Structure formats: structure tokens, C-alpha cells
Tab-separated table of C-alpha atoms in Angstrom:
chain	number	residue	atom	x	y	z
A	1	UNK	CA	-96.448	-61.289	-12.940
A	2	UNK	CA	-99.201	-63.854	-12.769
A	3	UNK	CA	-101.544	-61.710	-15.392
A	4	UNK	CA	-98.092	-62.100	-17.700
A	5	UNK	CA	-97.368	-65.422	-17.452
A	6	UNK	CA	-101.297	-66.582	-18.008
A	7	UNK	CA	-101.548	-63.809	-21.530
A	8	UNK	CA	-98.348	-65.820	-22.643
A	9	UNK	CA	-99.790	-69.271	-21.370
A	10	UNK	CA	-102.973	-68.099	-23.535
A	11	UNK	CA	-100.463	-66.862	-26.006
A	12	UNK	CA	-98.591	-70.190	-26.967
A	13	UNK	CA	-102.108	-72.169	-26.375
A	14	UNK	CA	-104.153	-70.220	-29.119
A	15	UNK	CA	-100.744	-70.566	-31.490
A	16	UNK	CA	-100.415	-74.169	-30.897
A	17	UNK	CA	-104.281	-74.828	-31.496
A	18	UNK	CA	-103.814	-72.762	-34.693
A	19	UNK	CA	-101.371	-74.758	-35.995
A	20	UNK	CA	-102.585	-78.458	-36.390
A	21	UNK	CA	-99.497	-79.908	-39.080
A	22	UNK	CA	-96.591	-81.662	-37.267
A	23	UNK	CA	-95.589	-83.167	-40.613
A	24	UNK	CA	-95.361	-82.533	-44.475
A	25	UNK	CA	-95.418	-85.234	-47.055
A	26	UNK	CA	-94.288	-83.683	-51.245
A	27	UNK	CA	-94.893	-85.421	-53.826
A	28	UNK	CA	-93.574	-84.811	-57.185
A	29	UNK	CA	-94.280	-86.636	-60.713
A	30	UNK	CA	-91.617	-85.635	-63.322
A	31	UNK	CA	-92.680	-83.678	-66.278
A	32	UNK	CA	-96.747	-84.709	-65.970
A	33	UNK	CA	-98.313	-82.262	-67.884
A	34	UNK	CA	-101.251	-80.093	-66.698
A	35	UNK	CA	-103.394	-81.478	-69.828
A	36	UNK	CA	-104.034	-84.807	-68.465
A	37	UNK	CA	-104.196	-83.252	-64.681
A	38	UNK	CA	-107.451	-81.237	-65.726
A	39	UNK	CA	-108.644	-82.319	-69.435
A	40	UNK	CA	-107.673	-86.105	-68.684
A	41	UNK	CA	-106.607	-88.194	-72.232
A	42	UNK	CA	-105.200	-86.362	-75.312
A	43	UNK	CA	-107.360	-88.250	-78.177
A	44	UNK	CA	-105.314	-86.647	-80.911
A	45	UNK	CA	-101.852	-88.248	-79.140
A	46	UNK	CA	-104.057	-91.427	-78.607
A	47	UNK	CA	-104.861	-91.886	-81.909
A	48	UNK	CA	-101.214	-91.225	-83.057
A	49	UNK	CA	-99.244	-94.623	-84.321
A	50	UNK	CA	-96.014	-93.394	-83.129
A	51	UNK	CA	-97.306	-92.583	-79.602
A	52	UNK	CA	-99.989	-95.054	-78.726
A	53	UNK	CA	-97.454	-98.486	-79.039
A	54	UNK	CA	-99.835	-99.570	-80.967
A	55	UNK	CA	-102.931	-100.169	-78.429
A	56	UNK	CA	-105.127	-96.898	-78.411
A	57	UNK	CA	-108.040	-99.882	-77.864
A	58	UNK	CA	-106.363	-99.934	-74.200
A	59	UNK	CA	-105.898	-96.282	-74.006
A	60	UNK	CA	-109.421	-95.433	-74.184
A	61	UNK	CA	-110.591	-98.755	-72.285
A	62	UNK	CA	-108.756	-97.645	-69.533
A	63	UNK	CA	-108.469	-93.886	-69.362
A	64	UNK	CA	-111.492	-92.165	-71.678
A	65	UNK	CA	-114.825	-91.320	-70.550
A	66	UNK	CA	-117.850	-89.374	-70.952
A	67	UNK	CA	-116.364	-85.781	-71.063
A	68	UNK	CA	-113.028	-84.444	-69.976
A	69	UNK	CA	-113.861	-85.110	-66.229
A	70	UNK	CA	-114.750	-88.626	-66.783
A	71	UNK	CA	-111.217	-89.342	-67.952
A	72	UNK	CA	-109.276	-87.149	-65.633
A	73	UNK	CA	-110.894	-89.205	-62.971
A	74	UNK	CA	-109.879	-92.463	-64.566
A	75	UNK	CA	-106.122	-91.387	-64.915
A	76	UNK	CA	-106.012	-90.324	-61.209
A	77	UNK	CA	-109.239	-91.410	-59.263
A	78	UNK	CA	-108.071	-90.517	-56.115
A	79	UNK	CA	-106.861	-87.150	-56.812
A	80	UNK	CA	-110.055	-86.090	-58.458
A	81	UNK	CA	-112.475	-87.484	-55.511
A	82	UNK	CA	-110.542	-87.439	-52.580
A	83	UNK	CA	-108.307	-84.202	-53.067
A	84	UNK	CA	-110.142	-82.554	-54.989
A	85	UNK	CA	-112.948	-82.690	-51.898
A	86	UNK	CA	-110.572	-82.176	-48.964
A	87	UNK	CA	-107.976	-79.922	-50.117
A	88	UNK	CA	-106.981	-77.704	-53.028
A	89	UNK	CA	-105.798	-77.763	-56.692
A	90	UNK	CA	-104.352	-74.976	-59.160
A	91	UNK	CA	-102.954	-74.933	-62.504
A	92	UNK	CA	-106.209	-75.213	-64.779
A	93	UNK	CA	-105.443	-72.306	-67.104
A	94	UNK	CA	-108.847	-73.261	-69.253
A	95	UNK	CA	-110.430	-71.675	-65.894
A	96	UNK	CA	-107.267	-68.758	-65.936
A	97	UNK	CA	-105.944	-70.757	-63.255
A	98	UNK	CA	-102.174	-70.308	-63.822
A	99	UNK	CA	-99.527	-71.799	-62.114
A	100	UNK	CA	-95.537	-71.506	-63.941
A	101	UNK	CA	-92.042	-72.016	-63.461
A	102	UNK	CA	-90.665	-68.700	-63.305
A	103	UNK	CA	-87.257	-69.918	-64.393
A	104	UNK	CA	-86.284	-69.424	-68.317
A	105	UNK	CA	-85.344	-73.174	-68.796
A	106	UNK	CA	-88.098	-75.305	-68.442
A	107	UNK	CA	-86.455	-78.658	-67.511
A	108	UNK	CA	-85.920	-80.804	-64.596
A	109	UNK	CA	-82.929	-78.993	-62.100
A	110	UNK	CA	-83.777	-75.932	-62.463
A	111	UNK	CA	-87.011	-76.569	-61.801
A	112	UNK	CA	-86.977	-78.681	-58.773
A	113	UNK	CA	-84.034	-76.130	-57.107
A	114	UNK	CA	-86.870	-73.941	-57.651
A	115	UNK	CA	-89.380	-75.678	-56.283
A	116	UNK	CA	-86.798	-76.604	-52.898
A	117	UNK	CA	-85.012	-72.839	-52.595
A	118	UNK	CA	-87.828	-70.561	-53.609
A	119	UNK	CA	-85.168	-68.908	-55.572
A	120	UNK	CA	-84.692	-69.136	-59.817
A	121	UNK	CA	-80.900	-69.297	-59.582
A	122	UNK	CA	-79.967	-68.628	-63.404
A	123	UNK	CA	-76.509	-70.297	-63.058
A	124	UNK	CA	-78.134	-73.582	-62.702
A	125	UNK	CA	-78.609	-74.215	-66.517
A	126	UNK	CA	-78.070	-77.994	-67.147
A	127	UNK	CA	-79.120	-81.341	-65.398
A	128	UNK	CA	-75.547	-81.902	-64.738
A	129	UNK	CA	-75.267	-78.834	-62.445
A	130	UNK	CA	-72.843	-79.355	-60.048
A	131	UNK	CA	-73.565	-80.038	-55.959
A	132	UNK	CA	-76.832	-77.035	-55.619
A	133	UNK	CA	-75.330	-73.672	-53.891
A	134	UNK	CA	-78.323	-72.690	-52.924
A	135	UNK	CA	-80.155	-73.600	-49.444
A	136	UNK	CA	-82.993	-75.793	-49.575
A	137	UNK	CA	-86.489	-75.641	-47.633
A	138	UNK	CA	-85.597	-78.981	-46.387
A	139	UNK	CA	-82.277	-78.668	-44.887
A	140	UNK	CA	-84.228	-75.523	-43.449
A	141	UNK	CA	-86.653	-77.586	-42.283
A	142	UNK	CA	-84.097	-79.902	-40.422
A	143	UNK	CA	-82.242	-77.070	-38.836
A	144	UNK	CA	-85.142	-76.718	-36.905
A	145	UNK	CA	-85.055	-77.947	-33.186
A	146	UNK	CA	-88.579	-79.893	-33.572
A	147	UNK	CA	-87.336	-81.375	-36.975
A	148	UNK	CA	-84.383	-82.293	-36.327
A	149	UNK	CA	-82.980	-85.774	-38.008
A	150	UNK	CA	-86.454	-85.816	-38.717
A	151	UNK	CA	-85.984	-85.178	-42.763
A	152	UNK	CA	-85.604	-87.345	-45.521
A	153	UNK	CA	-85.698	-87.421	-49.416
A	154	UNK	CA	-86.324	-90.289	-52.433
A	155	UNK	CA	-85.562	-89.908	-55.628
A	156	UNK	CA	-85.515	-91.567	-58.423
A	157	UNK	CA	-83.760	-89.735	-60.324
A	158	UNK	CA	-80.006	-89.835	-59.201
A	159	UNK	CA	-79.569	-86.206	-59.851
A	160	UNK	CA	-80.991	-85.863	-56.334
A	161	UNK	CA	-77.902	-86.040	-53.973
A	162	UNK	CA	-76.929	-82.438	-56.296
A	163	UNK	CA	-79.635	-80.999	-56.159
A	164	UNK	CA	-80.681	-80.800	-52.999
A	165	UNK	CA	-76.845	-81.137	-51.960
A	166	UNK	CA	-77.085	-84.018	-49.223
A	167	UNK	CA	-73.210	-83.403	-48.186
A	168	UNK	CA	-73.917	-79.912	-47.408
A	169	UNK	CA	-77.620	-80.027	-46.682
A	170	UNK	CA	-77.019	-82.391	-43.754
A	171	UNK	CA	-80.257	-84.807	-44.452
A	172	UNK	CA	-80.441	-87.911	-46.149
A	173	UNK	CA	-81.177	-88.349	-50.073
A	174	UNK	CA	-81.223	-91.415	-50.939
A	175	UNK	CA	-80.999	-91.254	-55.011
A	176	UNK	CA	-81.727	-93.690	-57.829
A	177	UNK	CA	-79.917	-96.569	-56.909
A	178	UNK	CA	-78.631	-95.650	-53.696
A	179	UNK	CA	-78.843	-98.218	-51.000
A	180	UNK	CA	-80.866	-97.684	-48.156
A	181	UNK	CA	-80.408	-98.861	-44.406
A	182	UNK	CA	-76.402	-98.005	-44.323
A	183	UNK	CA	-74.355	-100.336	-43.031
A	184	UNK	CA	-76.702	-102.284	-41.194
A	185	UNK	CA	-79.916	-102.898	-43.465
A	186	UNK	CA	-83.179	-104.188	-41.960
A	187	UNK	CA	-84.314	-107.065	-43.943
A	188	UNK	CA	-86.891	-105.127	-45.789
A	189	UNK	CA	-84.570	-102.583	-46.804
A	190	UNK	CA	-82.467	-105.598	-48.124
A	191	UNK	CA	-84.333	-106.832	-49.803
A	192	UNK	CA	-85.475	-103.754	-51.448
A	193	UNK	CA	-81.813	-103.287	-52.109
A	194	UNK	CA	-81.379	-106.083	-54.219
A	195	UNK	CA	-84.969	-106.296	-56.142
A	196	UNK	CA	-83.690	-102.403	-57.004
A	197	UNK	CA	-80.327	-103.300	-57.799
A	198	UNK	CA	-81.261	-106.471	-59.437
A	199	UNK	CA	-84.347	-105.184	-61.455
A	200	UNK	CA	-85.120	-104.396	-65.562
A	201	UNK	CA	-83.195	-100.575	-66.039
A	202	UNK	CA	-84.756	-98.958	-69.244
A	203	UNK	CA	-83.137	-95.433	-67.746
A	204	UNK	CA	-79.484	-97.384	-67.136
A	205	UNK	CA	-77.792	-96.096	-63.768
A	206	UNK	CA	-79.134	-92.501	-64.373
A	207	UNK	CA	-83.116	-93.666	-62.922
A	208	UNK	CA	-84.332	-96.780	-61.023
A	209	UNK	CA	-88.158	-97.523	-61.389
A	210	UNK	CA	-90.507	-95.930	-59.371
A	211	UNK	CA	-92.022	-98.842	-57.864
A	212	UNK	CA	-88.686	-99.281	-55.747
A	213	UNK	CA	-88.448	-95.419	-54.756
A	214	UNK	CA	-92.365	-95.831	-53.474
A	215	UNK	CA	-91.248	-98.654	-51.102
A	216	UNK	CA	-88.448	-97.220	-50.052
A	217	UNK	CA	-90.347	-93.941	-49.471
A	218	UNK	CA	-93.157	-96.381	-47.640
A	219	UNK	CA	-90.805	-98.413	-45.450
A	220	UNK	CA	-89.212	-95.526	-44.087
A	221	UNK	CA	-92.357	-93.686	-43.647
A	222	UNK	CA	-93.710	-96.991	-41.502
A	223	UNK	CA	-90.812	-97.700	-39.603
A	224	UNK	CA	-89.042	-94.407	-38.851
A	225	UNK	CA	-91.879	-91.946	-38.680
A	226	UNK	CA	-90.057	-88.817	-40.377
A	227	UNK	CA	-92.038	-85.586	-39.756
A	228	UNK	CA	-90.623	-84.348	-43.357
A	229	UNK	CA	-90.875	-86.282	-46.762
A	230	UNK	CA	-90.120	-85.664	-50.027
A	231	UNK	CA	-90.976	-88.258	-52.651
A	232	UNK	CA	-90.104	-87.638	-56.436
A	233	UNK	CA	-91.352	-89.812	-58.780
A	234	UNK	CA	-89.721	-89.814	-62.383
A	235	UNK	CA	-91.254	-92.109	-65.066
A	236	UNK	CA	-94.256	-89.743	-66.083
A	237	UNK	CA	-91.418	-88.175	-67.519
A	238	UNK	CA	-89.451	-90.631	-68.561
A	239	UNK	CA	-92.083	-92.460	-70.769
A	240	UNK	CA	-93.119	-89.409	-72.179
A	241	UNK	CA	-89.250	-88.528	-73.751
A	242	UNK	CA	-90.027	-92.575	-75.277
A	243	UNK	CA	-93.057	-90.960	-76.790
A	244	UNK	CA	-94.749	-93.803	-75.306
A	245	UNK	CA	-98.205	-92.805	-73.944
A	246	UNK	CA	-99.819	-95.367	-72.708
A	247	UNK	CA	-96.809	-96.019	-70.643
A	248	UNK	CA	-96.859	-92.168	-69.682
A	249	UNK	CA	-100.810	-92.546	-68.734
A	250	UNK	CA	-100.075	-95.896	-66.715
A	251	UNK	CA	-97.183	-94.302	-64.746
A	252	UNK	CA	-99.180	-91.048	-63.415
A	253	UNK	CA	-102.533	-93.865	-63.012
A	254	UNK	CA	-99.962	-95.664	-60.762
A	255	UNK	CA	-98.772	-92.342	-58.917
A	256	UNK	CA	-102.550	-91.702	-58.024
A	257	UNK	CA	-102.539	-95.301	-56.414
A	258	UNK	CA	-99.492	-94.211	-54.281
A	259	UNK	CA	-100.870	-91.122	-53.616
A	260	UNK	CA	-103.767	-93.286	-52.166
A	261	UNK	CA	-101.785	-95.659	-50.045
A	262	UNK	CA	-99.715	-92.385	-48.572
A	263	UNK	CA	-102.895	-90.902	-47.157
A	264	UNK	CA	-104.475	-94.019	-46.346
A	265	UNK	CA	-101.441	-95.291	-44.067
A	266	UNK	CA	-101.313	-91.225	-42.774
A	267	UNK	CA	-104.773	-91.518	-41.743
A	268	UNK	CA	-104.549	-94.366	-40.088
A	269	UNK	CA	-101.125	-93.914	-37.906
A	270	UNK	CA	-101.320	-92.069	-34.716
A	271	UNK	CA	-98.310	-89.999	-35.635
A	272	UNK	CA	-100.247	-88.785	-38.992
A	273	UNK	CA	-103.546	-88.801	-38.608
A	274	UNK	CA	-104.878	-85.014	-39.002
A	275	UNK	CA	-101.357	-84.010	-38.506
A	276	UNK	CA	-100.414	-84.197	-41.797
A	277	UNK	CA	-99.679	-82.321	-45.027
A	278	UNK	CA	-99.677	-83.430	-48.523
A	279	UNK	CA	-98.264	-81.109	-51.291
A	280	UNK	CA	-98.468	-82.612	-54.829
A	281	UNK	CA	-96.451	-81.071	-57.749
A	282	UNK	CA	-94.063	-81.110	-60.626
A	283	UNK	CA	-90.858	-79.733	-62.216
A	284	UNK	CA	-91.984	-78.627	-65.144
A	285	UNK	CA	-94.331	-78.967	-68.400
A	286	UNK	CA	-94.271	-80.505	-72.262
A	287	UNK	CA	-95.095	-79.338	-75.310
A	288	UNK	CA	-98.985	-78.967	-76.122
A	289	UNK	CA	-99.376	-76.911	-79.363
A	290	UNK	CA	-97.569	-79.015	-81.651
A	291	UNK	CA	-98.933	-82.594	-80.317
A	292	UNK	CA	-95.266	-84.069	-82.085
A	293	UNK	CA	-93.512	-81.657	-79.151
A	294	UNK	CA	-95.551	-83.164	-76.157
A	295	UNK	CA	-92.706	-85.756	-75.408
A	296	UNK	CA	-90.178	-82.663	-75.031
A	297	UNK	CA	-89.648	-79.923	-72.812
A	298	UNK	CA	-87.283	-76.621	-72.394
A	299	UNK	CA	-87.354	-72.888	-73.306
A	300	UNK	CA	-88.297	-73.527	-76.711
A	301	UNK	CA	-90.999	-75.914	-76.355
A	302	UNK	CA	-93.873	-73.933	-76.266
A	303	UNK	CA	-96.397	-74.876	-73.054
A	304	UNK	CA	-93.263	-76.473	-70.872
A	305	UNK	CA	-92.987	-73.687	-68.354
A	306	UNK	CA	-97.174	-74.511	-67.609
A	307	UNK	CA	-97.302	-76.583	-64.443
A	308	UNK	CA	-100.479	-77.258	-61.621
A	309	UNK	CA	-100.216	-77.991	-58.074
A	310	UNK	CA	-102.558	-80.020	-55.194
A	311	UNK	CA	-102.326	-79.383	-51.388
A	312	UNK	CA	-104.298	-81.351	-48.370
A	313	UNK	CA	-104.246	-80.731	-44.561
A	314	UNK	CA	-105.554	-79.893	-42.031
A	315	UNK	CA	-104.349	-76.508	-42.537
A	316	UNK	CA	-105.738	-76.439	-45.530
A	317	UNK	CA	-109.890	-75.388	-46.501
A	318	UNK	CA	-111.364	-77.726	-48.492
A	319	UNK	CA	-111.641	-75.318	-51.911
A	320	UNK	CA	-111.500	-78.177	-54.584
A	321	UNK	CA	-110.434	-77.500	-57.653
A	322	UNK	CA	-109.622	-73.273	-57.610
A	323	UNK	CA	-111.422	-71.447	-60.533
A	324	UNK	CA	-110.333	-67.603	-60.151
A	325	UNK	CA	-108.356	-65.876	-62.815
A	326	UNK	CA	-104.510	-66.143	-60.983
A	327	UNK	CA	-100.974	-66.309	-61.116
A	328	UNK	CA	-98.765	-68.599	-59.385
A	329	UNK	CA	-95.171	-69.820	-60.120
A	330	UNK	CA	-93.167	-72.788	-58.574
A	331	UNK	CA	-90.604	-70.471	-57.497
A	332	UNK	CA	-93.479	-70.033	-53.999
A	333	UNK	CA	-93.871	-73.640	-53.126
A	334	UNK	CA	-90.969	-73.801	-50.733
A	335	UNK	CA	-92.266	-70.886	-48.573
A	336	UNK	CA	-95.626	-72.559	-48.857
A	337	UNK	CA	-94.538	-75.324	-47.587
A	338	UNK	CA	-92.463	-73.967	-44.598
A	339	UNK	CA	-95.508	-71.990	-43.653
A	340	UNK	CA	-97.424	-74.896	-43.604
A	341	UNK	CA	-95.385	-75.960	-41.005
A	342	UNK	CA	-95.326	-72.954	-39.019
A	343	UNK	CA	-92.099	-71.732	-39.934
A	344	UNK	CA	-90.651	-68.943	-42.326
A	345	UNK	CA	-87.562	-70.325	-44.633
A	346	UNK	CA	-85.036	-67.883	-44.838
A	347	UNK	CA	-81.205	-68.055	-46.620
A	348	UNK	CA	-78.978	-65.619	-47.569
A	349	UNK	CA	-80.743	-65.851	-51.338
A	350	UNK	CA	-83.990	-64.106	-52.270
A	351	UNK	CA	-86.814	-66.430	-51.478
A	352	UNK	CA	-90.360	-65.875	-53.210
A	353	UNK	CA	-93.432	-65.381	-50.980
A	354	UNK	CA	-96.135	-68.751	-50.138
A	355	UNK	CA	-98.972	-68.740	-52.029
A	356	UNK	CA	-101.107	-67.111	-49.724
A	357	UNK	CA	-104.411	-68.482	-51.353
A	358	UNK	CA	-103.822	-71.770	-49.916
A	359	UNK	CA	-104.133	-70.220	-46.234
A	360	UNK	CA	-107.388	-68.240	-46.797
A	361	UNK	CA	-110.454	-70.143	-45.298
């Protein structure tokens, strides 16, 4: 009996030591196309009049460089030193790198229910789907004893609350310009409140600015200590539909910086430190072959179902940027990311196998 109980002591201690993240941290950046992730600035959209609002000078002050990796570093410096050489990135199809949607429509809900229920549900075939049907690795993720209450989404986009279905899901979304704090607001999340509800909307009602979904994302993060985060960013996209470029360059340069203060307040936080997952994405692509299409995306955009995707942890070997010949599609990142975890997402829908890549040492 004594032999038993020390094999299962042994048991549970070699599974525990095995798996080192407590908590998850994903990232998304609407629409940010894998061109700029791995070939940095498009000079021939640079040079355009009706994309450049009229200041290429500051487009290639800011963001060009000596080759392609020169610039890719200056759009997102921290992704392409620190990430780059402590965890793992795929999607650079120059190398035959591939990473896809898998679903046929190549916009925004479908892809992230994709991306959160590891499932291409074909029904959902318009951003103004109705409440998502289909379970979500988050509300998996808080059905879990451990995670319990523990779960929490920002969007800034308020398609959100359907999409990942926050009445039925059972964790909070908080959505565009959704207050946060309840009924009884701290005075931070006041005051965030009112700077968001207060502030410049070039998206109307439909998108707040991502400046007030990053503190809102922060805040929480600092003050209630949730083991699972989801943080969607949305004017890479946004600016890109104005067919304004710089603007599109300057919103994933400031996603890079947020990216930056995420890890830097993770490694530093007793809770975090080298307990903690980051998984960096997006929903879906733009057009590259005609350079007038690379505001757009959908099914008949040629290049929108291309896509790339970063992940960092302690889990996680330190491969840099992967450069064998592969095939990946969105429709794996939410088993990927419950694995990460140590758990396996299940619901009564098909769910596509993790990327198993990311695992191997």
C-alpha cells in the first residue's frame, strides 16, 4: 500500500514538474497581415498617394531599413528580438511556413470562433452572427476547478459578447464600450470608463480605441490576477479598411509596445513570472497580389485566408522563427492553447488537434 501511494506521490510530482504554465495570456491584432509580420514595410503601398496620407517621408523614417529584417524589426522590435529568441513564430510562407484559416470566409467572426472553438462552424457567415452556438476554449477553460472565475476577455470590437457568447459562456467579456468594474467601479476603472466613453470614435459605437481596451486589459491583469486572458486588439484592421497605412503600421508598432509591457509586468509579478504563456495571433489576412486589395479581406480577396502565429513560455523551446516546409490552420489554436495549460478542450463539436510542433523540444 505504501509502494502505491509513493509511485502515485512520484506520479503527480513528475506531472506537476512537467507542467510549469499556471496562466495563458492571447493576444490578437485584427486583420495584420503576415507581409509586414515577416517582410516588414510594403514600399509599393508606401509609395502609393492614396495609401500613404500623404507622408511616405515618415513611413520609411520610421519603419524601413536595411533589408526586410531591418524593417520588420522596426514595426515590432520586441517581437523580432525578444520572441523571436525565447519562443516560437509560424506563418512565413516565403520559408513554406504556412499557417491558414481553414474556414471559406476569410473575415473577422468566423475567424476568431475558429480560433476560440477549434471548430469552422459554416453557419457562422456574417459579423452579425447571432450569440456563438458553439463552446469556446475559454468557457472550457473556466469550467475547470483550478480556473475557475479565473477568466476574462477584452475586446475592442463589440462583436465580442456574441462571439464568445458571455451569457452562455459564463465569463466576463467586456466589449467595445462596455463598462468595466460593475456596479461598484474602482477609481481607475472609472476613470477609464469615462476617458473611453468620453474619447474621439472614428469606428462610432461598433469599436472603441485600443489604447482603452490595453488598460483595461492591464488594470485587470494588475489588480485581479486572472490566470486566463484574452486581449483583442482591432485597429490594425481598422486602419487598413481606411486604406490608411501609416496609421495601419503605427497601430501594430503600438501593439508590439503592449506586447512589451504584458511580458515585462508578467516577468516581474510573482504570480507570472515563468508561469506564464503568451500566444500571439490574428483572425484573418488582406489582400497581397493586387496591392489596391490589401485594405480588404474575404473569400474573394486573394491572400486573406494567409495568417502567422507567435507563442512564449515556459512550455515552450526557444525555436525562433520556424523555417520547415508546414501546414497549420487557426482552426488548432484553441487545443493548443488548452494543452498549454495541461488540459484537453472537449465539446460536443469536432475540435481540431494542437499544433503539436510547438511542444517538441
Amino acid at each position: 500500500m505504501k509502494k502505491a501511494i509513493l509511485i502515485l506521490f512520484i506520479f503527480i510530482s513528475l506531472k506537476s514538474l512537467a507542467q510549469k504554465t499556471d496562466n495563458i495570456i492571447i493576444i490578437t491584432t485584427d486583420g495584420f497581415r503576415r507581409q509586414e509580420v515577416f517582410k516588414g514595410i510594403d514600399s509599393e503601398i508606401a509609395n502609393d498617394k492614396k495609401f500613404n496620407q500623404g507622408d511616405s517621408t515618415y513611413i520609411y523614417t520610421k519603419y524601413s531599413g536595411a533589408d526586410f529584417k531591418a524593417s520588420r524589426q522596426k514595426i515590432m522590435p520586441f517581437f523580432w528580438s525578444e520572441i523571436v529568441s525565447k519562443g516560437q513564430i509560424y506563418g512565413n510562407r516565403e520559408l513554406g511556413n504556412k499557417v491558414d484559416v481553414a474556414n471559406p470566409y476569410w473575415f473577422s467572426y468566423p475567424g476568431y470562433s475558429e480560433i476560440m472553438t477549434g471548430n469552422v462552424d459554416l453557419q457562422i457567415n456574417s459579423n452579425g452572427y447571432k450569440p456563438n452556438p458553439n463552446r469556446n476554449v475559454l468557457a472550457f477553460l473556466n469550467d475547470q476547478p483550478k480556473l475557475k472565475g479565473k477568466v476574462i476577455a477584452f475586446g475592442a470590437w463589440n462583436a465580442f459578447d456574441r462571439i464568445l457568447n458571455e451569457e452562455k459562456s459564463g465569463f466576463p467579456v467586456v466589449a467595445a464600450f462596455d463598462n468595466v468594474g460593475g456596479d461598484k467601479p474602482t477609481a481607475t476603472q472609472k476613470l477609464l470608463n469615462e476617458m473611453r466613453n468620453n474619447s474621439f470614435k472614428p469606428f462610432h459605437e461598433d469599436e472603441c480605441l485600443d489604447v482603452f481596451t490595453h488598460y483595461q486589459a492591464m488594470d485587470e491583469l494588475k489588480t485581479k490576477k486572472p490566470k486566463v486572458l484574452y486581449i483583442s486588439y482591432g485597429e490594425t484592421d481598422e486602419w487598413a479598411h481606411h486604406g490608411h497605412y501609416r496609421s495601419y503600421l503605427d497601430a501594430a508598432n503600438q501593439v508590439d509596445k503592449w506586447i512589451e509591457e504584458i511580458c515585462n509586468f508578467v516577468q516581474n509579478d510573482s504570480q507570472y513570472k515563468n508561469k506564464t504563456t503568451i500566444f500571439i495571433t490574428t483572425d484573418h489576412g488582406r489582400g497581397d497580389k493586387t496591392k489596391t486589395q490589401w485594405t480588404d479581406h474575404g473569400a474573394d480577396v486573394p491572400g486573406a485566408s494567409e495568417i502567422w502565429f507567435a507563442v512564449m513560455g515556459p512550455e515552450i523551446a526557444p525555436k525562433g522563427e520556424i523555417k520547415t516546409a508546414s501546414q497549420f490552420y487557426q482552426k488548432q489554436f484553441a487545443q493548443t492553447i488548452a494543452k498549454i495549460l495541461g488540459y484537453t478542450f472537449t465539446a460536443v463539436h469536432p475540435i481540431a488537434e494542437e499544433v503539436k510542433e510547438v511542444f517538441e523540444k
